[in-house]
């Protein structure tokens, strides 16, 4: 692989630095700023926690962590420029990736050209891993992998659904989620009565009316948080009442719950909740301990993306300890770090993280088991499947609008 002289982050230009320096490009402004803040909170909590412990331990010595942020402004081109500037000017040892998939898609070639390790704790598009970028890793499984599994769980409730209608916003992330939904429905032997991808600014009323005329047992939809909340408000307004509604993303977020009564009883997918009962690894011994510290820091419960972003930091600290190199890292040490990330398996409060080293999920962690959840009447998320970790039975069919 070609090396750009003078552009690699591990040039060792600041040889007396005694901290590990991470560069972070994420969207702190623009339409994706909510997600950018999600990643920032997760990364920052890891940094604060590891520094409270004295830093990352390497060969018996500890080195604190420092961050340098750059704003991708919700734009892939801006994110690519920010990545190049980060590598050229900030002398970073490694990078942490952004929210959404479009920005890291633009970052991948730059990371490879500059041999700069980067792990994203947020992005879920399968296209990221099909491109097989050597220096880019992802902690959250591809959306098409885990959504299909959750949909298959949902469609196997008793009484089981026989028909489904699938819709989604026509963007890389939501389209992949919709494809995962269709795969899950087909795996469950459920007839798909309709499959429609629509523009983000489309009128939901016409989309819902068309689905309503098909009378499916369940409706599966994919979009961002605001889009999904708007979908439910429109469904309530039009008295659209399938036996169940599944929204892939964000049903336990404040933005989705702004839909009020319309949000109750929605089914969703997640990879982590505080009550998931996962344990192991450094800094946080279990998922509830992490959630309690996050709540104390930010006065809110963590979303799964926030937790994954913090867990990504734990992966770095274990990989750097195994590397055994003091900061700043040289280019050769950054390349060695890639080899370690390909081989390492890390137990964390978020679950076990093990990046694939080949195939269509190259450098994506697909080992974390997904959870099917449902909002109760108070809009609290409850795990309803798989059976070995379920907190309660699903409410299915869901109550009619008039009975809520």
mmCIF file of C-alpha atoms in Angstrom:
data_model
loop_
_atom_site.group_PDB
_atom_site.id
_atom_site.type_symbol
_atom_site.label_atom_id
_atom_site.label_comp_id
_atom_site.label_asym_id
_atom_site.label_seq_id
_atom_site.Cartn_x
_atom_site.Cartn_y
_atom_site.Cartn_z
ATOM 1 C CA UNK A 1 0.000 0.000 0.000
ATOM 2 C CA UNK A 2 1.336 3.418 -0.973
ATOM 3 C CA UNK A 3 2.535 5.686 1.814
ATOM 4 C CA UNK A 4 2.273 9.454 1.504
ATOM 5 C CA UNK A 5 5.448 10.851 2.965
ATOM 6 C CA UNK A 6 4.804 13.561 5.472
ATOM 7 C CA UNK A 7 1.097 12.746 5.651
ATOM 8 C CA UNK A 8 1.056 9.767 7.972
ATOM 9 C CA UNK A 9 -0.145 10.546 11.480
ATOM 10 C CA UNK A 10 2.573 8.531 13.121
ATOM 11 C CA UNK A 11 5.487 10.631 11.962
ATOM 12 C CA UNK A 12 6.797 10.919 15.499
ATOM 13 C CA UNK A 13 7.165 14.680 15.037
ATOM 14 C CA UNK A 14 6.214 15.315 18.662
ATOM 15 C CA UNK A 15 8.399 12.629 20.213
ATOM 16 C CA UNK A 16 8.083 13.935 23.776
ATOM 17 C CA UNK A 17 4.297 13.582 23.808
ATOM 18 C CA UNK A 18 3.162 11.288 26.652
ATOM 19 C CA UNK A 19 -0.506 11.024 25.719
ATOM 20 C CA UNK A 20 -2.360 8.988 23.123
ATOM 21 C CA UNK A 21 -3.974 11.468 20.749
ATOM 22 C CA UNK A 22 -7.164 10.497 18.893
ATOM 23 C CA UNK A 23 -8.696 12.470 16.062
ATOM 24 C CA UNK A 24 -12.488 12.434 15.751
ATOM 25 C CA UNK A 25 -14.418 13.563 12.688
ATOM 26 C CA UNK A 26 -18.152 13.593 13.333
ATOM 27 C CA UNK A 27 -21.128 15.801 12.530
ATOM 28 C CA UNK A 28 -21.430 18.477 15.201
ATOM 29 C CA UNK A 29 -23.629 20.674 13.000
ATOM 30 C CA UNK A 30 -26.155 20.197 10.203
ATOM 31 C CA UNK A 31 -28.958 17.623 9.911
ATOM 32 C CA UNK A 32 -26.880 14.840 11.522
ATOM 33 C CA UNK A 33 -25.818 16.896 14.557
ATOM 34 C CA UNK A 34 -28.023 14.842 16.911
ATOM 35 C CA UNK A 35 -26.129 11.696 15.949
ATOM 36 C CA UNK A 36 -22.832 13.558 16.083
ATOM 37 C CA UNK A 37 -23.517 14.482 19.685
ATOM 38 C CA UNK A 38 -24.448 10.846 20.387
ATOM 39 C CA UNK A 39 -21.003 9.690 19.277
ATOM 40 C CA UNK A 40 -19.308 12.563 21.105
ATOM 41 C CA UNK A 41 -20.952 11.710 24.416
ATOM 42 C CA UNK A 42 -19.919 8.057 24.084
ATOM 43 C CA UNK A 43 -16.323 8.821 23.133
ATOM 44 C CA UNK A 44 -15.974 11.553 25.772
ATOM 45 C CA UNK A 45 -17.205 9.284 28.561
ATOM 46 C CA UNK A 46 -14.545 6.701 27.654
ATOM 47 C CA UNK A 47 -11.842 9.372 27.620
ATOM 48 C CA UNK A 48 -12.934 10.771 30.981
ATOM 49 C CA UNK A 49 -13.162 7.333 32.549
ATOM 50 C CA UNK A 50 -9.803 6.033 31.272
ATOM 51 C CA UNK A 51 -8.061 9.228 32.322
ATOM 52 C CA UNK A 52 -9.570 8.920 35.813
ATOM 53 C CA UNK A 53 -7.783 5.570 35.935
ATOM 54 C CA UNK A 54 -4.516 7.231 34.945
ATOM 55 C CA UNK A 55 -4.700 6.420 31.243
ATOM 56 C CA UNK A 56 -4.041 3.455 28.954
ATOM 57 C CA UNK A 57 -1.569 1.017 30.503
ATOM 58 C CA UNK A 58 1.346 0.051 28.256
ATOM 59 C CA UNK A 59 4.244 -2.003 29.621
ATOM 60 C CA UNK A 60 3.431 -0.965 33.192
ATOM 61 C CA UNK A 61 3.179 2.774 32.434
ATOM 62 C CA UNK A 62 -0.002 4.770 31.937
ATOM 63 C CA UNK A 63 -0.684 7.331 29.219
ATOM 64 C CA UNK A 64 -3.695 9.632 29.289
ATOM 65 C CA UNK A 65 -5.943 10.130 26.250
ATOM 66 C CA UNK A 66 -6.579 13.423 24.454
ATOM 67 C CA UNK A 67 -9.081 14.166 21.694
ATOM 68 C CA UNK A 68 -9.095 16.535 18.740
ATOM 69 C CA UNK A 69 -12.513 17.028 17.131
ATOM 70 C CA UNK A 70 -13.391 18.179 13.622
ATOM 71 C CA UNK A 71 -16.920 18.933 12.400
ATOM 72 C CA UNK A 72 -18.025 17.003 9.306
ATOM 73 C CA UNK A 73 -21.052 19.331 9.128
ATOM 74 C CA UNK A 74 -23.239 16.378 8.030
ATOM 75 C CA UNK A 75 -21.537 16.474 4.633
ATOM 76 C CA UNK A 76 -19.358 13.641 3.229
ATOM 77 C CA UNK A 77 -17.090 15.999 1.280
ATOM 78 C CA UNK A 78 -16.510 18.182 4.344
ATOM 79 C CA UNK A 79 -15.862 15.063 6.409
ATOM 80 C CA UNK A 80 -13.277 13.854 3.895
ATOM 81 C CA UNK A 81 -11.500 17.227 3.942
ATOM 82 C CA UNK A 82 -11.558 17.268 7.754
ATOM 83 C CA UNK A 83 -10.068 13.776 7.847
ATOM 84 C CA UNK A 84 -7.163 14.753 5.603
ATOM 85 C CA UNK A 85 -6.496 17.904 7.654
ATOM 86 C CA UNK A 86 -6.671 15.903 10.870
ATOM 87 C CA UNK A 87 -4.038 13.480 9.598
ATOM 88 C CA UNK A 88 -1.816 16.190 8.106
ATOM 89 C CA UNK A 89 -1.894 18.692 10.944
ATOM 90 C CA UNK A 90 -2.854 17.120 14.270
ATOM 91 C CA UNK A 91 -0.275 14.352 14.747
ATOM 92 C CA UNK A 92 -2.936 11.854 15.860
ATOM 93 C CA UNK A 93 -2.142 8.238 16.729
ATOM 94 C CA UNK A 94 -5.500 6.883 15.603
ATOM 95 C CA UNK A 95 -9.043 8.045 14.867
ATOM 96 C CA UNK A 96 -12.596 7.450 16.025
ATOM 97 C CA UNK A 97 -15.321 7.563 13.416
ATOM 98 C CA UNK A 98 -18.517 9.557 12.863
ATOM 99 C CA UNK A 99 -22.243 9.055 13.125
ATOM 100 C CA UNK A 100 -24.029 7.999 9.928
ATOM 101 C CA UNK A 101 -22.562 6.052 7.016
ATOM 102 C CA UNK A 102 -22.125 8.656 4.274
ATOM 103 C CA UNK A 103 -19.259 10.458 6.001
ATOM 104 C CA UNK A 104 -17.139 7.368 6.771
ATOM 105 C CA UNK A 105 -17.723 6.175 3.201
ATOM 106 C CA UNK A 106 -15.867 9.300 2.110
ATOM 107 C CA UNK A 107 -13.183 8.826 4.790
ATOM 108 C CA UNK A 108 -12.247 5.236 3.939
ATOM 109 C CA UNK A 109 -9.922 5.911 0.948
ATOM 110 C CA UNK A 110 -8.153 8.698 2.866
ATOM 111 C CA UNK A 111 -7.560 6.462 5.874
ATOM 112 C CA UNK A 112 -6.085 3.771 3.641
ATOM 113 C CA UNK A 113 -3.872 6.191 1.694
ATOM 114 C CA UNK A 114 -2.480 7.612 4.928
ATOM 115 C CA UNK A 115 -2.376 4.313 6.846
ATOM 116 C CA UNK A 116 -4.403 5.796 9.686
ATOM 117 C CA UNK A 117 -6.336 3.372 11.956
ATOM 118 C CA UNK A 118 -9.955 4.362 12.576
ATOM 119 C CA UNK A 119 -12.808 2.626 14.401
ATOM 120 C CA UNK A 120 -16.319 4.004 14.182
ATOM 121 C CA UNK A 121 -18.672 3.295 17.054
ATOM 122 C CA UNK A 122 -21.740 4.308 15.116
ATOM 123 C CA UNK A 123 -22.032 3.599 11.380
ATOM 124 C CA UNK A 124 -24.215 0.677 10.245
ATOM 125 C CA UNK A 125 -24.221 0.656 6.429
ATOM 126 C CA UNK A 126 -23.015 -2.641 4.912
ATOM 127 C CA UNK A 127 -21.441 -0.707 2.049
ATOM 128 C CA UNK A 128 -18.703 0.429 4.443
ATOM 129 C CA UNK A 129 -17.445 -3.120 4.858
ATOM 130 C CA UNK A 130 -18.029 -4.323 1.302
ATOM 131 C CA UNK A 131 -15.503 -1.663 0.208
ATOM 132 C CA UNK A 132 -12.910 -3.481 2.362
ATOM 133 C CA UNK A 133 -10.936 -0.497 3.617
ATOM 134 C CA UNK A 134 -7.873 -1.838 5.427
ATOM 135 C CA UNK A 135 -7.705 0.918 8.047
ATOM 136 C CA UNK A 136 -11.434 1.293 8.865
ATOM 137 C CA UNK A 137 -13.276 -0.806 11.496
ATOM 138 C CA UNK A 138 -16.812 -0.673 12.890
ATOM 139 C CA UNK A 139 -18.180 -1.759 16.271
ATOM 140 C CA UNK A 140 -21.906 -1.809 15.416
ATOM 141 C CA UNK A 141 -23.007 -4.700 13.156
ATOM 142 C CA UNK A 142 -24.299 -3.819 9.706
ATOM 143 C CA UNK A 143 -27.950 -2.899 9.786
ATOM 144 C CA UNK A 144 -28.889 -5.542 7.216
ATOM 145 C CA UNK A 145 -27.401 -8.217 9.490
ATOM 146 C CA UNK A 146 -29.101 -7.459 12.781
ATOM 147 C CA UNK A 147 -32.406 -5.986 11.573
ATOM 148 C CA UNK A 148 -33.222 -9.147 9.646
ATOM 149 C CA UNK A 149 -32.675 -11.199 12.804
ATOM 150 C CA UNK A 150 -34.977 -8.964 14.877
ATOM 151 C CA UNK A 151 -37.708 -8.930 12.219
ATOM 152 C CA UNK A 152 -37.624 -12.712 12.139
ATOM 153 C CA UNK A 153 -38.175 -12.702 15.934
ATOM 154 C CA UNK A 154 -41.079 -10.247 15.601
ATOM 155 C CA UNK A 155 -42.810 -12.235 12.885
ATOM 156 C CA UNK A 156 -42.623 -15.396 14.998
ATOM 157 C CA UNK A 157 -44.760 -14.071 17.876
ATOM 158 C CA UNK A 158 -47.913 -15.994 18.787
ATOM 159 C CA UNK A 159 -50.162 -15.507 16.858
ATOM 160 C CA UNK A 160 -47.583 -15.279 14.123
ATOM 161 C CA UNK A 161 -47.948 -12.753 11.312
ATOM 162 C CA UNK A 162 -48.758 -14.001 7.822
ATOM 163 C CA UNK A 163 -48.303 -10.753 5.884
ATOM 164 C CA UNK A 164 -46.096 -7.667 6.108
ATOM 165 C CA UNK A 165 -45.756 -4.284 4.389
ATOM 166 C CA UNK A 166 -42.294 -2.719 4.214
ATOM 167 C CA UNK A 167 -41.421 0.960 3.723
ATOM 168 C CA UNK A 168 -38.280 3.010 4.216
ATOM 169 C CA UNK A 169 -36.559 6.284 3.449
ATOM 170 C CA UNK A 170 -34.521 5.951 0.270
ATOM 171 C CA UNK A 171 -31.039 6.559 1.729
ATOM 172 C CA UNK A 172 -28.035 4.224 2.154
ATOM 173 C CA UNK A 173 -28.705 3.409 5.803
ATOM 174 C CA UNK A 174 -32.505 3.130 5.690
ATOM 175 C CA UNK A 175 -32.485 1.290 2.387
ATOM 176 C CA UNK A 176 -30.122 -1.326 3.837
ATOM 177 C CA UNK A 177 -32.413 -1.640 6.864
ATOM 178 C CA UNK A 178 -35.433 -2.158 4.595
ATOM 179 C CA UNK A 179 -33.543 -4.828 2.682
ATOM 180 C CA UNK A 180 -32.749 -6.514 6.000
ATOM 181 C CA UNK A 181 -36.455 -6.370 6.900
ATOM 182 C CA UNK A 182 -37.403 -8.053 3.653
ATOM 183 C CA UNK A 183 -34.798 -10.763 4.220
ATOM 184 C CA UNK A 184 -36.125 -11.323 7.755
ATOM 185 C CA UNK A 185 -39.716 -11.546 6.487
ATOM 186 C CA UNK A 186 -38.775 -14.029 3.800
ATOM 187 C CA UNK A 187 -36.812 -16.105 6.323
ATOM 188 C CA UNK A 188 -39.902 -16.211 8.551
ATOM 189 C CA UNK A 189 -42.102 -17.335 5.622
ATOM 190 C CA UNK A 190 -44.196 -14.149 5.724
ATOM 191 C CA UNK A 191 -45.757 -12.750 2.543
ATOM 192 C CA UNK A 192 -44.561 -9.205 1.736
ATOM 193 C CA UNK A 193 -47.592 -7.333 0.382
ATOM 194 C CA UNK A 194 -45.675 -4.162 -0.480
ATOM 195 C CA UNK A 195 -42.122 -2.785 -0.507
ATOM 196 C CA UNK A 196 -41.649 0.953 -1.033
ATOM 197 C CA UNK A 197 -38.698 3.303 -0.586
ATOM 198 C CA UNK A 198 -39.646 6.985 -0.424
ATOM 199 C CA UNK A 199 -37.821 10.343 -0.371
ATOM 200 C CA UNK A 200 -37.061 11.732 3.097
ATOM 201 C CA UNK A 201 -39.407 14.683 2.507
ATOM 202 C CA UNK A 202 -42.268 12.588 1.084
ATOM 203 C CA UNK A 203 -45.831 13.011 2.329
ATOM 204 C CA UNK A 204 -46.339 10.105 4.734
ATOM 205 C CA UNK A 205 -50.129 10.194 4.316
ATOM 206 C CA UNK A 206 -50.142 8.775 0.800
ATOM 207 C CA UNK A 207 -47.592 6.095 1.740
ATOM 208 C CA UNK A 208 -49.602 5.005 4.765
ATOM 209 C CA UNK A 209 -52.893 5.061 2.853
ATOM 210 C CA UNK A 210 -51.472 2.701 0.260
ATOM 211 C CA UNK A 211 -50.244 0.333 2.992
ATOM 212 C CA UNK A 212 -53.603 0.607 4.754
ATOM 213 C CA UNK A 213 -55.413 -0.621 1.657
ATOM 214 C CA UNK A 214 -53.182 -3.728 1.609
ATOM 215 C CA UNK A 215 -54.256 -4.635 5.209
ATOM 216 C CA UNK A 216 -50.972 -6.249 6.349
ATOM 217 C CA UNK A 217 -50.602 -8.006 9.700
ATOM 218 C CA UNK A 218 -47.500 -5.957 10.484
ATOM 219 C CA UNK A 219 -45.863 -2.846 9.072
ATOM 220 C CA UNK A 220 -42.057 -2.570 8.991
ATOM 221 C CA UNK A 221 -40.549 0.884 8.447
ATOM 222 C CA UNK A 222 -37.050 2.325 8.337
ATOM 223 C CA UNK A 223 -35.946 5.929 8.674
ATOM 224 C CA UNK A 224 -34.236 8.315 11.050
ATOM 225 C CA UNK A 225 -35.707 9.224 14.417
ATOM 226 C CA UNK A 226 -37.711 12.269 13.318
ATOM 227 C CA UNK A 227 -38.936 10.477 10.205
ATOM 228 C CA UNK A 228 -40.118 7.501 12.224
ATOM 229 C CA UNK A 229 -41.942 9.718 14.727
ATOM 230 C CA UNK A 230 -43.677 11.546 11.876
ATOM 231 C CA UNK A 231 -44.678 8.197 10.386
ATOM 232 C CA UNK A 232 -46.406 7.149 13.629
ATOM 233 C CA UNK A 233 -48.212 10.472 14.034
ATOM 234 C CA UNK A 234 -49.553 10.110 10.490
ATOM 235 C CA UNK A 235 -50.576 6.487 11.143
ATOM 236 C CA UNK A 236 -52.575 7.607 14.181
ATOM 237 C CA UNK A 237 -54.186 10.434 12.242
ATOM 238 C CA UNK A 238 -55.251 8.033 9.475
ATOM 239 C CA UNK A 239 -56.340 5.299 11.944
ATOM 240 C CA UNK A 240 -53.921 2.830 10.368
ATOM 241 C CA UNK A 241 -54.020 -0.210 12.661
ATOM 242 C CA UNK A 242 -51.937 -3.244 11.686
ATOM 243 C CA UNK A 243 -51.364 -5.787 14.454
ATOM 244 C CA UNK A 244 -47.864 -4.427 14.975
ATOM 245 C CA UNK A 245 -45.571 -1.653 13.764
ATOM 246 C CA UNK A 246 -41.791 -2.050 13.714
ATOM 247 C CA UNK A 247 -39.428 0.896 13.415
ATOM 248 C CA UNK A 248 -35.827 -0.136 13.073
ATOM 249 C CA UNK A 249 -34.131 2.785 14.724
ATOM 250 C CA UNK A 250 -34.450 5.044 17.737
ATOM 251 C CA UNK A 251 -37.755 4.101 19.377
ATOM 252 C CA UNK A 252 -36.287 4.572 22.868
ATOM 253 C CA UNK A 253 -34.976 8.069 22.130
ATOM 254 C CA UNK A 254 -36.604 11.312 23.317
ATOM 255 C CA UNK A 255 -37.069 12.397 19.692
ATOM 256 C CA UNK A 256 -39.179 9.371 18.848
ATOM 257 C CA UNK A 257 -41.142 9.598 22.083
ATOM 258 C CA UNK A 258 -42.158 13.113 21.096
ATOM 259 C CA UNK A 259 -44.831 11.313 19.056
ATOM 260 C CA UNK A 260 -46.577 10.697 22.416
ATOM 261 C CA UNK A 261 -49.370 8.100 22.460
ATOM 262 C CA UNK A 262 -48.658 7.324 18.816
ATOM 263 C CA UNK A 263 -45.256 5.937 19.854
ATOM 264 C CA UNK A 264 -46.604 3.473 22.448
ATOM 265 C CA UNK A 265 -46.380 -0.259 21.671
ATOM 266 C CA UNK A 266 -43.975 0.260 18.746
ATOM 267 C CA UNK A 267 -41.562 -2.612 18.169
ATOM 268 C CA UNK A 268 -37.928 -1.843 17.506
ATOM 269 C CA UNK A 269 -34.432 -3.249 17.248
ATOM 270 C CA UNK A 270 -31.470 -2.496 19.432
ATOM 271 C CA UNK A 271 -28.063 -3.972 20.141
ATOM 272 C CA UNK A 272 -27.862 -2.915 23.754
ATOM 273 C CA UNK A 273 -29.923 -1.714 26.698
ATOM 274 C CA UNK A 274 -28.843 -1.127 30.316
ATOM 275 C CA UNK A 275 -30.933 -4.127 31.377
ATOM 276 C CA UNK A 276 -29.356 -6.384 28.723
ATOM 277 C CA UNK A 277 -27.265 -8.025 31.442
ATOM 278 C CA UNK A 278 -23.978 -8.001 29.546
ATOM 279 C CA UNK A 279 -20.757 -8.004 31.528
ATOM 280 C CA UNK A 280 -16.993 -8.236 31.263
ATOM 281 C CA UNK A 281 -13.997 -6.177 30.302
ATOM 282 C CA UNK A 282 -12.308 -3.066 31.567
ATOM 283 C CA UNK A 283 -13.647 0.239 32.988
ATOM 284 C CA UNK A 284 -17.285 -0.849 33.300
ATOM 285 C CA UNK A 285 -17.947 -4.328 34.630
ATOM 286 C CA UNK A 286 -21.495 -4.592 33.309
ATOM 287 C CA UNK A 287 -24.104 -2.777 31.263
ATOM 288 C CA UNK A 288 -25.983 -1.326 34.243
ATOM 289 C CA UNK A 289 -22.798 0.150 35.758
ATOM 290 C CA UNK A 290 -22.102 1.876 32.450
ATOM 291 C CA UNK A 291 -25.671 3.180 32.253
ATOM 292 C CA UNK A 292 -25.471 4.568 35.805
ATOM 293 C CA UNK A 293 -22.233 6.446 35.044
ATOM 294 C CA UNK A 294 -23.624 7.757 31.770
ATOM 295 C CA UNK A 295 -26.771 8.943 33.566
ATOM 296 C CA UNK A 296 -24.672 10.728 36.201
ATOM 297 C CA UNK A 297 -22.587 12.431 33.497
ATOM 298 C CA UNK A 298 -25.305 13.444 31.037
ATOM 299 C CA UNK A 299 -28.579 13.214 33.013
ATOM 300 C CA UNK A 300 -30.028 10.749 30.507
ATOM 301 C CA UNK A 301 -29.903 7.042 29.778
ATOM 302 C CA UNK A 302 -27.471 6.007 27.024
ATOM 303 C CA UNK A 303 -28.573 4.888 23.572
ATOM 304 C CA UNK A 304 -26.935 1.834 22.063
ATOM 305 C CA UNK A 305 -24.806 4.000 19.789
ATOM 306 C CA UNK A 306 -23.471 5.968 22.740
ATOM 307 C CA UNK A 307 -22.619 2.716 24.505
ATOM 308 C CA UNK A 308 -20.960 1.330 21.364
ATOM 309 C CA UNK A 309 -18.858 4.479 21.040
ATOM 310 C CA UNK A 310 -17.589 4.071 24.612
ATOM 311 C CA UNK A 311 -16.955 0.358 24.042
ATOM 312 C CA UNK A 312 -14.892 1.262 20.963
ATOM 313 C CA UNK A 313 -12.544 3.148 23.267
ATOM 314 C CA UNK A 314 -12.159 0.014 25.397
ATOM 315 C CA UNK A 315 -11.135 -1.897 22.251
ATOM 316 C CA UNK A 316 -8.456 0.691 21.500
ATOM 317 C CA UNK A 317 -7.046 0.574 25.027
ATOM 318 C CA UNK A 318 -6.726 -3.227 24.920
ATOM 319 C CA UNK A 319 -5.222 -3.175 21.416
ATOM 320 C CA UNK A 320 -2.711 -0.472 22.369
ATOM 321 C CA UNK A 321 -1.744 -2.411 25.494
ATOM 322 C CA UNK A 322 -1.102 -5.457 23.312
ATOM 323 C CA UNK A 323 0.898 -3.347 20.840
ATOM 324 C CA UNK A 324 3.150 -2.274 23.689
ATOM 325 C CA UNK A 325 4.245 0.988 22.054
ATOM 326 C CA UNK A 326 4.470 4.347 23.781
ATOM 327 C CA UNK A 327 2.905 7.450 22.199
ATOM 328 C CA UNK A 328 3.257 8.914 19.669
ATOM 329 C CA UNK A 329 2.897 5.903 17.388
ATOM 330 C CA UNK A 330 5.092 5.565 14.331
ATOM 331 C CA UNK A 331 3.652 4.607 10.960
ATOM 332 C CA UNK A 332 4.903 1.054 11.410
ATOM 333 C CA UNK A 333 3.228 0.852 14.819
ATOM 334 C CA UNK A 334 -0.061 2.089 13.352
ATOM 335 C CA UNK A 335 0.108 -0.695 10.783
ATOM 336 C CA UNK A 336 0.860 -3.213 13.553
ATOM 337 C CA UNK A 337 -2.193 -1.871 15.392
ATOM 338 C CA UNK A 338 -4.357 -2.832 12.395
ATOM 339 C CA UNK A 339 -3.097 -6.413 12.587
ATOM 340 C CA UNK A 340 -3.926 -6.526 16.294
ATOM 341 C CA UNK A 341 -7.444 -5.154 15.728
ATOM 342 C CA UNK A 342 -8.057 -7.884 13.158
ATOM 343 C CA UNK A 343 -7.162 -10.591 15.677
ATOM 344 C CA UNK A 344 -8.311 -9.223 19.024
ATOM 345 C CA UNK A 345 -11.493 -10.272 20.834
ATOM 346 C CA UNK A 346 -12.622 -7.877 23.559
ATOM 347 C CA UNK A 347 -15.289 -8.502 26.184
ATOM 348 C CA UNK A 348 -17.030 -5.293 27.222
ATOM 349 C CA UNK A 349 -20.145 -4.081 29.025
ATOM 350 C CA UNK A 350 -21.627 -3.683 25.505
ATOM 351 C CA UNK A 351 -20.945 -7.251 24.491
ATOM 352 C CA UNK A 352 -18.109 -9.150 22.853
ATOM 353 C CA UNK A 353 -16.371 -7.271 20.034
ATOM 354 C CA UNK A 354 -14.569 -9.271 17.344
ATOM 355 C CA UNK A 355 -13.941 -7.673 13.945
ATOM 356 C CA UNK A 356 -14.227 -9.796 10.810
ATOM 357 C CA UNK A 357 -10.970 -10.195 8.858
ATOM 358 C CA UNK A 358 -12.473 -11.197 5.485
ATOM 359 C CA UNK A 359 -15.683 -11.349 3.469
ATOM 360 C CA UNK A 360 -18.489 -8.849 2.904
ATOM 361 C CA UNK A 361 -18.421 -7.800 6.580
ATOM 362 C CA UNK A 362 -14.659 -7.108 6.492
ATOM 363 C CA UNK A 363 -13.608 -5.222 9.665
ATOM 364 C CA UNK A 364 -17.185 -5.049 10.985
ATOM 365 C CA UNK A 365 -18.073 -6.561 14.370
ATOM 366 C CA UNK A 366 -21.046 -8.828 13.734
ATOM 367 C CA UNK A 367 -20.809 -10.872 16.947
ATOM 368 C CA UNK A 368 -23.090 -8.706 19.098
ATOM 369 C CA UNK A 369 -26.537 -10.256 19.446
ATOM 370 C CA UNK A 370 -29.509 -7.981 18.615
ATOM 371 C CA UNK A 371 -32.553 -7.513 20.838
ATOM 372 C CA UNK A 372 -36.227 -7.056 19.919
ATOM 373 C CA UNK A 373 -37.796 -4.367 22.086
ATOM 374 C CA UNK A 374 -41.222 -2.780 22.500
ATOM 375 C CA UNK A 375 -42.276 0.493 24.082
ATOM 376 C CA UNK A 376 -44.866 -0.016 26.808
ATOM 377 C CA UNK A 377 -47.756 2.372 27.482
ATOM 378 C CA UNK A 378 -45.395 4.619 29.462
ATOM 379 C CA UNK A 379 -42.970 4.630 26.496
ATOM 380 C CA UNK A 380 -40.318 2.654 28.376
ATOM 381 C CA UNK A 381 -38.431 0.085 26.244
ATOM 382 C CA UNK A 382 -38.732 -3.569 27.272
ATOM 383 C CA UNK A 383 -36.855 -6.545 25.803
ATOM 384 C CA UNK A 384 -39.388 -8.972 24.268
ATOM 385 C CA UNK A 385 -37.038 -11.341 22.384
ATOM 386 C CA UNK A 386 -34.986 -13.491 22.209
ATOM 387 C CA UNK A 387 -36.588 -15.578 24.934
ATOM 388 C CA UNK A 388 -33.421 -16.109 27.002
ATOM 389 C CA UNK A 389 -33.092 -12.373 27.752
ATOM 390 C CA UNK A 390 -36.740 -11.207 27.386
ATOM 391 C CA UNK A 391 -38.114 -9.113 30.246
ATOM 392 C CA UNK A 392 -41.757 -9.566 29.319
ATOM 393 C CA UNK A 393 -44.104 -11.031 26.735
ATOM 394 C CA UNK A 394 -44.782 -8.810 23.710
ATOM 395 C CA UNK A 395 -48.077 -6.936 23.517
ATOM 396 C CA UNK A 396 -49.261 -8.342 20.212
ATOM 397 C CA UNK A 397 -51.591 -7.562 18.535
ATOM 398 C CA UNK A 398 -51.129 -4.002 19.772
ATOM 399 C CA UNK A 399 -54.135 -2.071 21.192
ATOM 400 C CA UNK A 400 -56.262 -0.071 18.759
ATOM 401 C CA UNK A 401 -55.861 3.703 18.795
ATOM 402 C CA UNK A 402 -59.200 4.075 20.616
ATOM 403 C CA UNK A 403 -58.089 1.754 23.448
ATOM 404 C CA UNK A 404 -54.900 3.648 24.347
#
